[in-house]
mmCIF file of C-alpha atoms in Angstrom:
data_model
loop_
_atom_site.group_PDB
_atom_site.id
_atom_site.type_symbol
_atom_site.label_atom_id
_atom_site.label_comp_id
_atom_site.label_asym_id
_atom_site.label_seq_id
_atom_site.Cartn_x
_atom_site.Cartn_y
_atom_site.Cartn_z
ATOM 1 C CA MET A 148 38.718 17.342 122.263
ATOM 2 C CA THR A 149 38.642 19.617 119.183
ATOM 3 C CA ASN A 150 39.685 18.719 115.602
ATOM 4 C CA SER A 151 43.160 19.306 116.855
ATOM 5 C CA VAL A 152 44.811 15.858 116.538
ATOM 6 C CA VAL A 153 47.970 17.166 118.277
ATOM 7 C CA SER A 154 48.701 19.628 121.075
ATOM 8 C CA ILE A 155 52.189 20.980 120.570
ATOM 9 C CA ILE A 156 53.650 22.049 123.925
ATOM 10 C CA THR A 157 56.324 24.965 123.116
ATOM 11 C CA PRO A 158 58.032 26.307 126.287
ATOM 12 C CA THR A 159 60.316 29.168 125.543
ATOM 13 C CA TYR A 160 62.613 31.679 127.349
ATOM 14 C CA ASN A 161 64.575 34.463 125.560
ATOM 15 C CA HIS A 162 64.326 32.578 122.177
ATOM 16 C CA GLU A 163 63.832 35.679 120.080
ATOM 17 C CA ARG A 164 66.327 34.342 117.666
ATOM 18 C CA PHE A 165 64.754 30.915 117.232
ATOM 19 C CA ILE A 166 60.958 31.033 117.962
ATOM 20 C CA GLY A 167 60.098 32.350 114.519
ATOM 21 C CA LYS A 168 61.608 29.397 112.837
ATOM 22 C CA CYS A 169 60.385 27.074 115.571
ATOM 23 C CA ILE A 170 56.693 28.241 114.544
ATOM 24 C CA GLU A 171 57.272 28.143 110.901
ATOM 25 C CA SER A 172 58.334 24.528 111.141
ATOM 26 C CA VAL A 173 54.888 23.811 112.677
ATOM 27 C CA LEU A 174 53.099 25.912 110.092
ATOM 28 C CA ASP A 175 55.067 23.914 107.390
ATOM 29 C CA GLN A 176 53.823 20.503 108.584
ATOM 30 C CA SER A 177 52.232 18.349 106.008
ATOM 31 C CA SER A 178 49.498 17.642 108.507
ATOM 32 C CA SER A 179 47.535 20.670 109.502
ATOM 33 C CA GLU A 180 45.374 19.133 112.513
ATOM 34 C CA TRP A 181 47.398 20.648 115.497
ATOM 35 C CA GLU A 182 47.394 23.446 117.939
ATOM 36 C CA MET A 183 50.508 24.960 119.472
ATOM 37 C CA ILE A 184 50.455 26.251 122.982
ATOM 38 C CA ILE A 185 53.573 28.464 123.610
ATOM 39 C CA VAL A 186 54.406 29.202 127.193
ATOM 40 C CA ASP A 187 56.845 32.028 127.620
ATOM 41 C CA ASP A 188 58.761 31.878 130.724
ATOM 42 C CA GLU A 189 58.815 35.750 131.176
ATOM 43 C CA SER A 190 61.324 36.185 128.376
ATOM 44 C CA THR A 191 63.395 39.519 128.833
ATOM 45 C CA ASP A 192 63.975 39.922 124.973
ATOM 46 C CA ASN A 193 61.533 40.297 122.047
ATOM 47 C CA THR A 194 60.326 36.639 122.147
ATOM 48 C CA GLU A 195 56.656 37.809 122.621
ATOM 49 C CA SER A 196 56.764 40.180 119.764
ATOM 50 C CA VAL A 197 58.035 37.587 117.394
ATOM 51 C CA VAL A 198 55.254 35.181 118.388
ATOM 52 C CA ARG A 199 52.696 37.757 118.020
ATOM 53 C CA ARG A 200 53.665 38.221 114.391
ATOM 54 C CA TYR A 201 51.957 34.776 113.582
ATOM 55 C CA ASP A 202 48.306 35.280 113.139
ATOM 56 C CA ASP A 203 47.040 31.769 113.346
ATOM 57 C CA PRO A 204 44.097 30.695 115.369
ATOM 58 C CA ARG A 205 45.907 27.332 116.128
ATOM 59 C CA ILE A 206 48.679 29.234 118.033
ATOM 60 C CA THR A 207 48.028 30.213 121.766
ATOM 61 C CA TYR A 208 50.605 32.417 123.624
ATOM 62 C CA ILE A 209 50.800 32.363 127.276
ATOM 63 C CA ARG A 210 53.151 34.362 129.331
ATOM 64 C CA GLN A 211 53.832 33.150 132.767
ATOM 65 C CA ASN A 212 55.828 34.442 135.671
ATOM 66 C CA HIS A 213 59.459 33.111 135.513
ATOM 67 C CA VAL A 214 59.928 29.601 136.978
ATOM 68 C CA GLY A 215 63.143 28.624 135.199
ATOM 69 C CA PRO A 216 64.471 25.274 133.867
ATOM 70 C CA TYR A 217 64.407 23.224 137.084
ATOM 71 C CA ARG A 218 60.675 23.720 137.212
ATOM 72 C CA MET A 219 59.977 23.044 133.491
ATOM 73 C CA ASN A 220 57.250 20.461 134.542
ATOM 74 C CA GLU A 221 55.093 23.358 135.837
ATOM 75 C CA THR A 222 55.629 25.159 132.237
ATOM 76 C CA TYR A 223 54.732 21.889 130.525
ATOM 77 C CA ASN A 224 51.798 21.188 132.729
ATOM 78 C CA ARG A 225 50.348 24.852 132.173
ATOM 79 C CA ALA A 226 50.173 23.998 128.578
ATOM 80 C CA LEU A 227 48.918 20.466 129.071
ATOM 81 C CA ASP A 228 46.115 21.844 131.048
ATOM 82 C CA ARG A 229 45.003 23.803 127.892
ATOM 83 C CA ALA A 230 45.828 20.965 125.496
ATOM 84 C CA ARG A 231 42.663 19.645 123.430
ATOM 85 C CA GLY A 232 44.441 17.296 121.053
ATOM 86 C CA GLU A 233 44.308 13.440 121.403
ATOM 87 C CA TYR A 234 48.153 13.429 121.352
ATOM 88 C CA ILE A 235 50.799 15.631 122.906
ATOM 89 C CA ALA A 236 54.092 16.723 121.350
ATOM 90 C CA VAL A 237 56.869 18.940 122.746
ATOM 91 C CA LEU A 238 58.625 21.212 120.754
ATOM 92 C CA GLU A 239 60.828 23.919 122.659
ATOM 93 C CA GLY A 240 61.152 27.338 121.366
ATOM 94 C CA ASP A 241 64.767 26.838 120.139
ATOM 95 C CA ASP A 242 64.018 23.557 118.155
ATOM 96 C CA LEU A 243 62.550 22.681 114.820
ATOM 97 C CA TRP A 244 60.548 19.921 113.179
ATOM 98 C CA PRO A 245 61.087 18.283 109.661
ATOM 99 C CA LYS A 246 57.905 18.973 107.352
ATOM 100 C CA ASN A 247 56.690 15.436 107.628
ATOM 101 C CA LYS A 248 57.242 14.682 111.384
ATOM 102 C CA LEU A 249 53.613 14.730 112.344
ATOM 103 C CA GLU A 250 52.174 12.835 109.418
ATOM 104 C CA ARG A 251 54.734 10.253 109.941
ATOM 105 C CA GLN A 252 54.366 9.719 113.675
ATOM 106 C CA LEU A 253 50.550 9.956 113.530
ATOM 107 C CA SER A 254 50.512 7.356 110.769
ATOM 108 C CA PHE A 255 52.582 5.054 112.932
ATOM 109 C CA ILE A 256 50.746 5.498 116.096
ATOM 110 C CA ALA A 257 47.390 5.101 114.392
ATOM 111 C CA ASP A 258 48.688 1.758 112.951
ATOM 112 C CA HIS A 259 49.888 0.639 116.333
ATOM 113 C CA PRO A 260 46.862 1.130 118.829
ATOM 114 C CA GLU A 261 48.818 -0.551 121.536
ATOM 115 C CA ALA A 262 51.567 2.088 121.499
ATOM 116 C CA VAL A 263 51.241 4.941 123.920
ATOM 117 C CA ALA A 264 53.997 6.992 122.407
ATOM 118 C CA CYS A 265 56.565 6.955 119.669
ATOM 119 C CA TYR A 266 59.865 8.741 119.133
ATOM 120 C CA GLY A 267 62.669 8.962 116.660
ATOM 121 C CA ARG A 268 66.142 10.519 115.980
ATOM 122 C CA ALA A 269 66.908 14.123 116.501
ATOM 123 C CA GLY A 270 69.242 16.267 114.346
ATOM 124 C CA MET A 271 71.459 18.706 115.922
ATOM 125 C CA ILE A 272 72.009 22.137 114.505
ATOM 126 C CA ASP A 273 74.506 25.077 115.414
ATOM 127 C CA ASN A 274 73.644 28.587 115.882
ATOM 128 C CA ARG A 275 73.732 29.149 112.130
ATOM 129 C CA GLY A 276 71.269 26.521 111.451
ATOM 130 C CA GLU A 277 73.713 24.092 109.985
ATOM 131 C CA SER A 278 73.498 20.334 110.613
ATOM 132 C CA VAL A 279 76.035 19.006 113.095
ATOM 133 C CA GLY A 280 75.066 15.330 113.476
ATOM 134 C CA LEU A 281 72.256 13.081 114.928
ATOM 135 C CA TYR A 282 71.238 12.063 118.191
ATOM 136 C CA SER A 283 70.688 8.278 118.130
ATOM 137 C CA ALA A 284 67.209 6.938 119.126
ATOM 138 C CA PRO A 285 67.461 4.257 121.842
ATOM 139 C CA GLU A 286 65.689 0.888 121.400
ATOM 140 C CA CYS A 287 62.735 0.573 123.592
ATOM 141 C CA ASP A 288 61.478 -2.774 125.012
ATOM 142 C CA SER A 289 57.847 -2.492 125.939
ATOM 143 C CA ASP A 290 58.317 -5.200 128.402
ATOM 144 C CA VAL A 291 60.957 -3.128 130.220
ATOM 145 C CA ALA A 292 59.873 0.404 130.219
ATOM 146 C CA THR A 293 56.533 1.462 131.690
ATOM 147 C CA THR A 294 54.769 4.510 130.357
ATOM 148 C CA ARG A 295 55.674 6.368 133.520
ATOM 149 C CA ASP A 296 59.414 5.458 133.238
ATOM 150 C CA PHE A 297 59.331 6.513 129.486
ATOM 151 C CA VAL A 298 57.884 9.840 130.285
ATOM 152 C CA LEU A 299 59.744 10.651 133.530
ATOM 153 C CA ARG A 300 63.035 9.184 133.591
ATOM 154 C CA ARG A 301 65.974 10.917 132.086
ATOM 155 C CA SER A 302 66.888 8.909 128.948
ATOM 156 C CA ALA A 303 68.390 9.345 125.430
ATOM 157 C CA VAL A 304 64.935 10.022 123.947
ATOM 158 C CA GLN A 305 64.914 13.476 122.797
ATOM 159 C CA PRO A 306 61.553 15.341 123.783
ATOM 160 C CA VAL A 307 61.583 17.103 120.396
ATOM 161 C CA THR A 308 60.892 13.609 118.796
ATOM 162 C CA VAL A 309 58.130 12.341 120.919
ATOM 163 C CA ILE A 310 54.314 12.074 120.525
ATOM 164 C CA ILE A 311 52.340 10.591 123.412
ATOM 165 C CA ARG A 312 48.594 9.871 123.885
ATOM 166 C CA HIS A 313 47.193 12.728 125.928
ATOM 167 C CA ASN A 314 44.918 10.363 127.985
ATOM 168 C CA VAL A 315 48.039 8.270 129.069
ATOM 169 C CA LEU A 316 49.978 11.323 129.821
ATOM 170 C CA SER A 317 47.094 12.763 131.951
ATOM 171 C CA ALA A 318 46.588 9.345 133.614
ATOM 172 C CA ILE A 319 50.049 9.365 135.107
ATOM 173 C CA GLY A 320 49.684 12.976 136.513
ATOM 174 C CA GLY A 321 51.262 14.839 133.583
ATOM 175 C CA PHE A 322 54.770 16.030 133.714
ATOM 176 C CA ILE A 323 56.200 15.502 137.201
#
């Protein structure tokens, strides 16, 4: 592990319109101990040129042959193989984070060493960047949901809100 506390996995495909704001939402974080691993699924627009405008050593750009959304786990795992942080977070190329997302969640998980992951509510925005509401965050009974269930099952937990311990994600085989 390096001094990157969080490895941010950012899959992207034809997100030229959004990827700049996505990256800026990470650069604007109140916590600066992160690395961002952007995996471009062979975009056919100018996604790559937008990403390359950001000259920050914490940002890694990987271009892969197109695998599509039904094999997204391969894209996530490609980034996971490069990840060096103690925690993993997912921020897709058309999503944004509020400025204190990492700080708040890292504080929570540090205060709860028994927790393997944490998540919250996600806001929805339209193509103009206007807020259109919130996804609610489901209650999670740790006696019911195993780590594998939490990570792998389809649920109302929005990936953009999750931070999970790297060692736990690796122990269950990554993203399956």
